[in-house]
């Protein structure tokens, strides 16, 4: 999909007739159907991917078929409506959050302009409150007294194919970033609503390939990229060799090794493509330097979890590999790499779904002796927590001037910020490894951070314009510090970000790179016995 | 349209009460039966709704963290926005419920040429909401004087505070102005802010207009139509209602019946509307949960223990040959190759 030119999009965002530029739609939203055309929807899941997932024990992904969102007939099962309404009823009974969020919204509009999709597209249905109303209207119609008696007057509407199509469109224009939830007086989290919508859509076979393919890969090969064990190992070996070439220090790492103290799991994207590769090199250098007794796993070779973007069952099934592998290998605890949605699952879901991990020990750094009580139950800690603790105890020697080619800023990924509260560990690390880094404006960082615009499996090329629009608030904040402070590097702790922000920067702010915090750690690390060349670009230097 | 309908509906309600209460013998319907029914519906409905919510479990801890969580001891944590203990959660909830803290954060974004997006603090909604809700609360509390005999000291204290300005006779209550002002501001905001106007439903305009009707009839009664009503009889009736021995001993005045009818409608409407946010705000999982989820396991009652990962054995079976070739340890060795045997 050819992406619209920068000048054109810049104009269109500001001047195009949209609710965010002041043009008020004259039609009621219920009378405005969703129209699919190339570029405004992510491709439907391939038949074989849906079939594969459906064939797995414990999973249900029915109605695999050839179809396309821009065709009229979506080939839904005959009783699709009963399935959806029944599915909604079940979820209302299973999730208090859903009930409360359906009942309590007062349409105050505090969330309206907090969503990056709304800011970038101006589409009124991208206001979080509207997104939720798409479901709420059906909920009113079938599950509330007022809706049953008063119908449309009370904001109720019947479930129709048109409504279902609208759900599809707008639940895939939400990255479940939770920014809206921060501003809502009742904490209504439209991400939860989006999750429910996506679950409901899967019940009738409506899903996108960019999510279901990685998810099925992850189930089979252990990681989203579909790297088979030998390839996964090759990739890591290759990175280890690179580190050795650059620093002169031989990297000792292992795979599926029983009896290691630590199992290390990171998103497979880190060993697959730039710039994530450099972050992975940073991990390798760091672990080597401190002599950590750890192993990679090819079976649990994915930190991320695209199940989170489909339904609870798949999320649980994919996540379960982590504990299963930790148990099989007999490690003491798990360290997780840099990734946003991965940590949403690890922090808020894993223990509940797949715990208790009583075969593991409360994480205790063998280097500093620190006991990580905050992970006393999950037994899994974040690489930034681990690294910050090492720095605090002076276990690492840095030469921050090795990062002097970098003038960095820091992007809080949605999930660590708003679903975990991990904000200052990466900043603490940055303070020690780079001489120059600055914050973006305060309404765009920490709990108010803006999404990259392509999370929750929307990192697919066919919706590039949508992604660039949704990423605009983030890109704009970066531009601010580029103009003001000559920033040339956007650091983050998220593998999806490393991919998506790269496209975003190339589009809106060409010349600004993207890196993981661990890459900057690796750059600045003074290693024992090193024989380092002049690395003008740190771990990225070509030698 | 939607707001016009709300006005029509409230006007219709006023007419019903006005005309209805004039029919001889109907005083008891409007003064006793309907208020009782409304209170029953309100209490029953409220409890029912809260119980309905409580029936659904909270399967996952989905707190929205709005600050640094508890991790290493040298990382300063935000106890209020990322609570880790019950008392911290209570503090967070207290500020949310009594100070509308999330609304205090509100910003207004604007798109400029460039493109450039700016965010400005915007506290209007917070301010309007505070004026409205606190005025409403004080008025409700003040009204308790009508149901009690003797009037408790705390109610008198509230009245005294509310009449602080000492203007006019009967003295002007600040909250009367506050409530009308609050309604007008919130209503005006709904009409003038394009985002909010777009999302507003009849469900949003109607309660505002209804409350405006209640406020105006109340103000008329207190300040302007005092001679038309008999305050002694009203008090007798209301104390009677509260003690379950209601009597209407004389003509009370139509304006009173209109007022009490609108209040009854509000009470009965309450549990079936968005007004239930009064209960919901206490129960929202994104706000009332602790962020200690890696330290203490949260239990999901419907967690399905049968969901298992794609097994390691199955994985190794599929890829064993590659694994052995690559020198990755395996659980089961490859079967000896036939031609070598
Ligand atoms: S901020 Fe909350 S209550 Fe207000 S419109 Fe948005 S979801 Fe509804
Ligand atoms: S979760 Fe994020 S993307 Fe979704 S509606 Fe809220 S602000 Fe928008």
mmCIF file of C-alpha atoms in Angstrom, chain A residues 232-486:
data_model
loop_
_atom_site.group_PDB
_atom_site.id
_atom_site.type_symbol
_atom_site.label_atom_id
_atom_site.label_comp_id
_atom_site.label_asym_id
_atom_site.label_seq_id
_atom_site.Cartn_x
_atom_site.Cartn_y
_atom_site.Cartn_z
ATOM 1 C CA UNK A 232 16.420 -18.997 16.505
ATOM 2 C CA UNK A 233 19.746 -20.288 17.787
ATOM 3 C CA UNK A 234 21.540 -19.185 14.628
ATOM 4 C CA UNK A 235 20.190 -15.691 15.000
ATOM 5 C CA UNK A 236 21.301 -15.358 18.589
ATOM 6 C CA UNK A 237 24.687 -16.933 17.788
ATOM 7 C CA UNK A 238 25.119 -14.425 15.044
ATOM 8 C CA UNK A 239 24.419 -11.527 17.382
ATOM 9 C CA UNK A 240 26.835 -12.971 19.935
ATOM 10 C CA UNK A 241 29.498 -13.092 17.253
ATOM 11 C CA UNK A 242 28.793 -9.483 16.385
ATOM 12 C CA UNK A 243 29.249 -8.460 19.975
ATOM 13 C CA UNK A 244 32.515 -10.346 20.073
ATOM 14 C CA UNK A 245 33.732 -8.677 16.901
ATOM 15 C CA UNK A 246 32.933 -5.270 18.262
ATOM 16 C CA UNK A 247 34.149 -5.626 21.813
ATOM 17 C CA UNK A 248 36.655 -8.405 21.659
ATOM 18 C CA UNK A 249 34.809 -10.231 24.421
ATOM 19 C CA UNK A 250 33.627 -13.747 23.738
ATOM 20 C CA UNK A 251 29.990 -14.254 24.569
ATOM 21 C CA UNK A 252 28.988 -17.437 26.363
ATOM 22 C CA UNK A 253 25.345 -18.142 25.991
ATOM 23 C CA UNK A 254 23.280 -21.271 25.915
ATOM 24 C CA UNK A 255 19.937 -22.640 24.798
ATOM 25 C CA UNK A 256 17.468 -24.897 26.594
ATOM 26 C CA UNK A 257 20.096 -25.572 29.245
ATOM 27 C CA UNK A 258 18.838 -27.369 32.307
ATOM 28 C CA UNK A 259 19.977 -26.156 35.681
ATOM 29 C CA UNK A 260 20.696 -22.596 34.664
ATOM 30 C CA UNK A 261 19.832 -20.095 37.337
ATOM 31 C CA UNK A 262 17.823 -17.806 35.096
ATOM 32 C CA UNK A 263 15.628 -18.265 32.071
ATOM 33 C CA UNK A 264 15.727 -15.240 29.806
ATOM 34 C CA UNK A 265 12.761 -14.522 27.541
ATOM 35 C CA UNK A 266 12.426 -11.591 25.210
ATOM 36 C CA UNK A 267 10.265 -10.832 22.178
ATOM 37 C CA UNK A 268 11.529 -12.788 19.203
ATOM 38 C CA UNK A 269 11.545 -9.581 17.200
ATOM 39 C CA UNK A 270 14.690 -8.685 19.152
ATOM 40 C CA UNK A 271 16.612 -11.463 17.457
ATOM 41 C CA UNK A 272 14.946 -11.011 14.125
ATOM 42 C CA UNK A 273 15.237 -7.490 12.775
ATOM 43 C CA UNK A 274 16.851 -4.117 13.215
ATOM 44 C CA UNK A 275 16.868 -2.162 15.394
ATOM 45 C CA UNK A 276 15.772 -4.787 17.917
ATOM 46 C CA UNK A 277 18.891 -6.778 17.116
ATOM 47 C CA UNK A 278 21.045 -4.176 18.813
ATOM 48 C CA UNK A 279 18.935 -4.379 21.914
ATOM 49 C CA UNK A 280 19.504 -8.122 21.963
ATOM 50 C CA UNK A 281 23.240 -7.487 21.584
ATOM 51 C CA UNK A 282 22.945 -5.233 24.597
ATOM 52 C CA UNK A 283 21.411 -8.087 26.620
ATOM 53 C CA UNK A 284 24.155 -10.460 25.541
ATOM 54 C CA UNK A 285 26.918 -8.031 26.463
ATOM 55 C CA UNK A 286 25.342 -7.241 29.814
ATOM 56 C CA UNK A 287 24.816 -10.855 30.856
ATOM 57 C CA UNK A 288 28.324 -11.745 29.756
ATOM 58 C CA UNK A 289 29.841 -8.913 31.722
ATOM 59 C CA UNK A 290 28.207 -9.943 34.981
ATOM 60 C CA UNK A 291 28.664 -13.654 34.309
ATOM 61 C CA UNK A 292 24.981 -14.419 34.717
ATOM 62 C CA UNK A 293 24.156 -18.119 34.751
ATOM 63 C CA UNK A 294 21.262 -17.990 32.300
ATOM 64 C CA UNK A 295 19.796 -19.732 29.322
ATOM 65 C CA UNK A 296 17.684 -18.828 26.311
ATOM 66 C CA UNK A 297 14.893 -21.155 25.317
ATOM 67 C CA UNK A 298 13.856 -22.026 21.808
ATOM 68 C CA UNK A 299 10.560 -23.454 23.037
ATOM 69 C CA UNK A 300 9.633 -20.394 25.075
ATOM 70 C CA UNK A 301 11.301 -18.054 22.634
ATOM 71 C CA UNK A 302 8.646 -15.395 22.633
ATOM 72 C CA UNK A 303 8.142 -12.781 25.285
ATOM 73 C CA UNK A 304 5.261 -11.120 23.505
ATOM 74 C CA UNK A 305 1.788 -12.561 23.396
ATOM 75 C CA UNK A 306 -0.499 -11.852 20.486
ATOM 76 C CA UNK A 307 -3.076 -13.939 22.286
ATOM 77 C CA UNK A 308 -3.721 -10.792 24.313
ATOM 78 C CA UNK A 309 -5.123 -9.270 21.132
ATOM 79 C CA UNK A 310 -7.467 -12.161 20.392
ATOM 80 C CA UNK A 311 -9.033 -13.847 23.386
ATOM 81 C CA UNK A 312 -8.335 -14.992 26.908
ATOM 82 C CA UNK A 313 -7.893 -18.631 26.047
ATOM 83 C CA UNK A 314 -5.223 -18.075 23.442
ATOM 84 C CA UNK A 315 -3.431 -15.576 25.654
ATOM 85 C CA UNK A 316 -3.324 -18.106 28.446
ATOM 86 C CA UNK A 317 -2.204 -20.942 26.222
ATOM 87 C CA UNK A 318 0.672 -19.007 24.697
ATOM 88 C CA UNK A 319 1.753 -17.572 28.019
ATOM 89 C CA UNK A 320 1.752 -20.984 29.680
ATOM 90 C CA UNK A 321 4.938 -21.910 27.858
ATOM 91 C CA UNK A 322 6.986 -19.634 30.044
ATOM 92 C CA UNK A 323 6.285 -21.408 33.298
ATOM 93 C CA UNK A 324 6.269 -24.807 31.613
ATOM 94 C CA UNK A 325 9.748 -24.199 30.271
ATOM 95 C CA UNK A 326 11.023 -22.679 33.519
ATOM 96 C CA UNK A 327 9.851 -25.812 35.277
ATOM 97 C CA UNK A 328 11.342 -28.183 32.724
ATOM 98 C CA UNK A 329 14.697 -26.486 32.826
ATOM 99 C CA UNK A 330 14.665 -26.157 36.601
ATOM 100 C CA UNK A 331 15.676 -22.507 36.678
ATOM 101 C CA UNK A 332 15.203 -20.346 39.760
ATOM 102 C CA UNK A 333 13.512 -17.361 38.187
ATOM 103 C CA UNK A 334 12.813 -15.625 34.887
ATOM 104 C CA UNK A 335 14.051 -12.348 33.467
ATOM 105 C CA UNK A 336 11.955 -10.766 30.760
ATOM 106 C CA UNK A 337 13.292 -8.507 28.055
ATOM 107 C CA UNK A 338 12.054 -5.149 26.893
ATOM 108 C CA UNK A 339 8.535 -5.280 25.564
ATOM 109 C CA UNK A 340 5.305 -3.442 26.253
ATOM 110 C CA UNK A 341 2.329 -5.726 25.753
ATOM 111 C CA UNK A 342 4.451 -8.650 26.921
ATOM 112 C CA UNK A 343 4.686 -6.972 30.304
ATOM 113 C CA UNK A 344 0.995 -6.265 30.417
ATOM 114 C CA UNK A 345 0.487 -10.021 30.304
ATOM 115 C CA UNK A 346 3.290 -10.778 32.729
ATOM 116 C CA UNK A 347 2.295 -8.153 35.244
ATOM 117 C CA UNK A 348 -1.483 -8.391 35.209
ATOM 118 C CA UNK A 349 -2.391 -11.799 33.795
ATOM 119 C CA UNK A 350 0.306 -14.446 33.974
ATOM 120 C CA UNK A 351 0.235 -15.356 37.630
ATOM 121 C CA UNK A 352 -3.553 -15.436 37.668
ATOM 122 C CA UNK A 353 -3.785 -17.538 34.510
ATOM 123 C CA UNK A 354 -0.861 -19.872 34.848
ATOM 124 C CA UNK A 355 0.429 -19.551 38.399
ATOM 125 C CA UNK A 356 1.226 -20.225 41.089
ATOM 126 C CA UNK A 357 4.830 -20.689 40.066
ATOM 127 C CA UNK A 358 5.728 -22.447 43.271
ATOM 128 C CA UNK A 359 8.514 -24.404 41.573
ATOM 129 C CA UNK A 360 10.466 -21.170 41.176
ATOM 130 C CA UNK A 361 12.154 -19.004 43.778
ATOM 131 C CA UNK A 362 11.624 -15.365 44.595
ATOM 132 C CA UNK A 363 14.018 -13.633 42.201
ATOM 133 C CA UNK A 364 17.280 -12.792 43.866
ATOM 134 C CA UNK A 365 20.102 -11.217 41.919
ATOM 135 C CA UNK A 366 23.136 -13.418 42.409
ATOM 136 C CA UNK A 367 25.318 -10.420 41.644
ATOM 137 C CA UNK A 368 23.914 -7.857 44.063
ATOM 138 C CA UNK A 369 21.954 -10.044 46.457
ATOM 139 C CA UNK A 370 18.846 -7.938 45.943
ATOM 140 C CA UNK A 371 15.607 -9.815 46.450
ATOM 141 C CA UNK A 372 12.875 -8.677 44.107
ATOM 142 C CA UNK A 373 9.909 -8.750 46.459
ATOM 143 C CA UNK A 374 7.765 -6.973 43.929
ATOM 144 C CA UNK A 375 7.849 -10.200 41.906
ATOM 145 C CA UNK A 376 7.582 -12.534 44.875
ATOM 146 C CA UNK A 377 4.736 -14.448 43.307
ATOM 147 C CA UNK A 378 5.272 -14.355 39.538
ATOM 148 C CA UNK A 379 9.020 -14.871 39.921
ATOM 149 C CA UNK A 380 9.613 -12.846 36.811
ATOM 150 C CA UNK A 381 11.411 -9.525 36.678
ATOM 151 C CA UNK A 382 11.912 -6.893 34.037
ATOM 152 C CA UNK A 383 15.340 -6.423 32.515
ATOM 153 C CA UNK A 384 15.189 -2.732 33.456
ATOM 154 C CA UNK A 385 14.605 -3.611 37.091
ATOM 155 C CA UNK A 386 17.488 -6.055 36.943
ATOM 156 C CA UNK A 387 19.831 -3.586 35.245
ATOM 157 C CA UNK A 388 18.889 -0.636 37.444
ATOM 158 C CA UNK A 389 19.693 -2.740 40.497
ATOM 159 C CA UNK A 390 23.108 -3.660 39.057
ATOM 160 C CA UNK A 391 23.852 -0.004 38.442
ATOM 161 C CA UNK A 392 22.740 0.969 41.919
ATOM 162 C CA UNK A 393 25.187 -1.521 43.368
ATOM 163 C CA UNK A 394 28.014 -0.330 41.182
ATOM 164 C CA UNK A 395 28.358 -3.672 39.489
ATOM 165 C CA UNK A 396 28.708 -2.178 36.049
ATOM 166 C CA UNK A 397 31.291 0.151 34.665
ATOM 167 C CA UNK A 398 30.053 2.617 32.090
ATOM 168 C CA UNK A 399 31.620 5.133 29.837
ATOM 169 C CA UNK A 400 28.632 7.252 28.866
ATOM 170 C CA UNK A 401 30.735 9.159 26.365
ATOM 171 C CA UNK A 402 30.497 6.055 24.213
ATOM 172 C CA UNK A 403 26.928 7.173 23.664
ATOM 173 C CA UNK A 404 27.891 10.710 22.765
ATOM 174 C CA UNK A 405 26.770 10.177 19.202
ATOM 175 C CA UNK A 406 23.320 9.872 20.707
ATOM 176 C CA UNK A 407 21.067 12.599 21.934
ATOM 177 C CA UNK A 408 18.190 10.583 23.282
ATOM 178 C CA UNK A 409 14.671 10.982 24.466
ATOM 179 C CA UNK A 410 12.556 8.302 26.085
ATOM 180 C CA UNK A 411 9.207 6.915 25.002
ATOM 181 C CA UNK A 412 7.103 5.261 27.696
ATOM 182 C CA UNK A 413 5.366 2.327 26.098
ATOM 183 C CA UNK A 414 1.684 2.204 26.919
ATOM 184 C CA UNK A 415 1.640 -0.997 28.891
ATOM 185 C CA UNK A 416 4.672 -0.571 31.143
ATOM 186 C CA UNK A 417 3.412 2.926 31.926
ATOM 187 C CA UNK A 418 -0.308 2.353 32.373
ATOM 188 C CA UNK A 419 -0.558 -1.315 33.227
ATOM 189 C CA UNK A 420 2.540 -1.845 35.306
ATOM 190 C CA UNK A 421 3.933 1.425 36.615
ATOM 191 C CA UNK A 422 7.398 0.898 35.201
ATOM 192 C CA UNK A 423 8.536 4.395 34.416
ATOM 193 C CA UNK A 424 11.600 5.369 36.381
ATOM 194 C CA UNK A 425 13.771 2.252 36.096
ATOM 195 C CA UNK A 426 14.548 2.906 32.429
ATOM 196 C CA UNK A 427 15.097 6.578 33.205
ATOM 197 C CA UNK A 428 17.488 5.660 35.994
ATOM 198 C CA UNK A 429 19.420 3.532 33.537
ATOM 199 C CA UNK A 430 19.472 6.300 30.949
ATOM 200 C CA UNK A 431 20.849 8.712 33.551
ATOM 201 C CA UNK A 432 23.852 6.418 33.903
ATOM 202 C CA UNK A 433 24.557 5.325 30.360
ATOM 203 C CA UNK A 434 24.065 8.437 28.256
ATOM 204 C CA UNK A 435 25.310 11.957 28.785
ATOM 205 C CA UNK A 436 22.539 13.515 26.805
ATOM 206 C CA UNK A 437 18.907 12.711 27.122
ATOM 207 C CA UNK A 438 15.816 14.861 27.476
ATOM 208 C CA UNK A 439 12.151 14.333 28.223
ATOM 209 C CA UNK A 440 9.357 15.001 25.774
ATOM 210 C CA UNK A 441 6.563 17.409 26.839
ATOM 211 C CA UNK A 442 4.794 16.334 30.002
ATOM 212 C CA UNK A 443 1.415 15.567 28.441
ATOM 213 C CA UNK A 444 3.041 12.968 26.236
ATOM 214 C CA UNK A 445 5.101 10.921 28.677
ATOM 215 C CA UNK A 446 4.681 8.663 31.691
ATOM 216 C CA UNK A 447 1.024 7.818 32.340
ATOM 217 C CA UNK A 448 0.022 10.263 29.639
ATOM 218 C CA UNK A 449 2.297 8.709 27.060
ATOM 219 C CA UNK A 450 1.083 8.349 23.495
ATOM 220 C CA UNK A 451 1.015 5.026 21.759
ATOM 221 C CA UNK A 452 3.237 4.364 18.759
ATOM 222 C CA UNK A 453 -0.032 4.029 16.860
ATOM 223 C CA UNK A 454 0.512 0.460 15.701
ATOM 224 C CA UNK A 455 0.268 -1.686 18.823
ATOM 225 C CA UNK A 456 -2.047 -4.651 19.424
ATOM 226 C CA UNK A 457 -1.150 -6.277 16.146
ATOM 227 C CA UNK A 458 -1.828 -3.300 13.904
ATOM 228 C CA UNK A 459 1.769 -3.098 12.740
ATOM 229 C CA UNK A 460 0.840 -4.134 9.246
ATOM 230 C CA UNK A 461 1.688 -2.359 6.030
ATOM 231 C CA UNK A 462 -1.730 -2.271 4.414
ATOM 232 C CA UNK A 463 -2.947 0.280 6.950
ATOM 233 C CA UNK A 464 0.152 2.454 6.841
ATOM 234 C CA UNK A 465 -1.686 5.742 6.529
ATOM 235 C CA UNK A 466 -3.849 4.922 9.498
ATOM 236 C CA UNK A 467 -0.757 4.035 11.503
ATOM 237 C CA UNK A 468 1.007 7.233 10.578
ATOM 238 C CA UNK A 469 -2.051 9.204 11.579
ATOM 239 C CA UNK A 470 -2.437 7.364 14.850
ATOM 240 C CA UNK A 471 1.256 7.786 15.569
ATOM 241 C CA UNK A 472 1.174 11.500 14.917
ATOM 242 C CA UNK A 473 0.776 12.605 18.552
ATOM 243 C CA UNK A 474 3.851 10.570 19.494
ATOM 244 C CA UNK A 475 5.833 11.697 16.460
ATOM 245 C CA UNK A 476 4.865 15.269 17.124
ATOM 246 C CA UNK A 477 6.197 15.147 20.668
ATOM 247 C CA UNK A 478 9.443 13.699 19.374
ATOM 248 C CA UNK A 479 9.630 16.442 16.794
ATOM 249 C CA UNK A 480 9.312 18.956 19.574
ATOM 250 C CA UNK A 481 12.496 17.725 21.242
ATOM 251 C CA UNK A 482 14.239 17.301 17.913
ATOM 252 C CA UNK A 483 13.611 20.947 17.127
ATOM 253 C CA UNK A 484 14.479 22.105 20.582
ATOM 254 C CA UNK A 485 17.297 19.814 21.642
ATOM 255 C CA UNK A 486 18.563 18.142 18.468
#
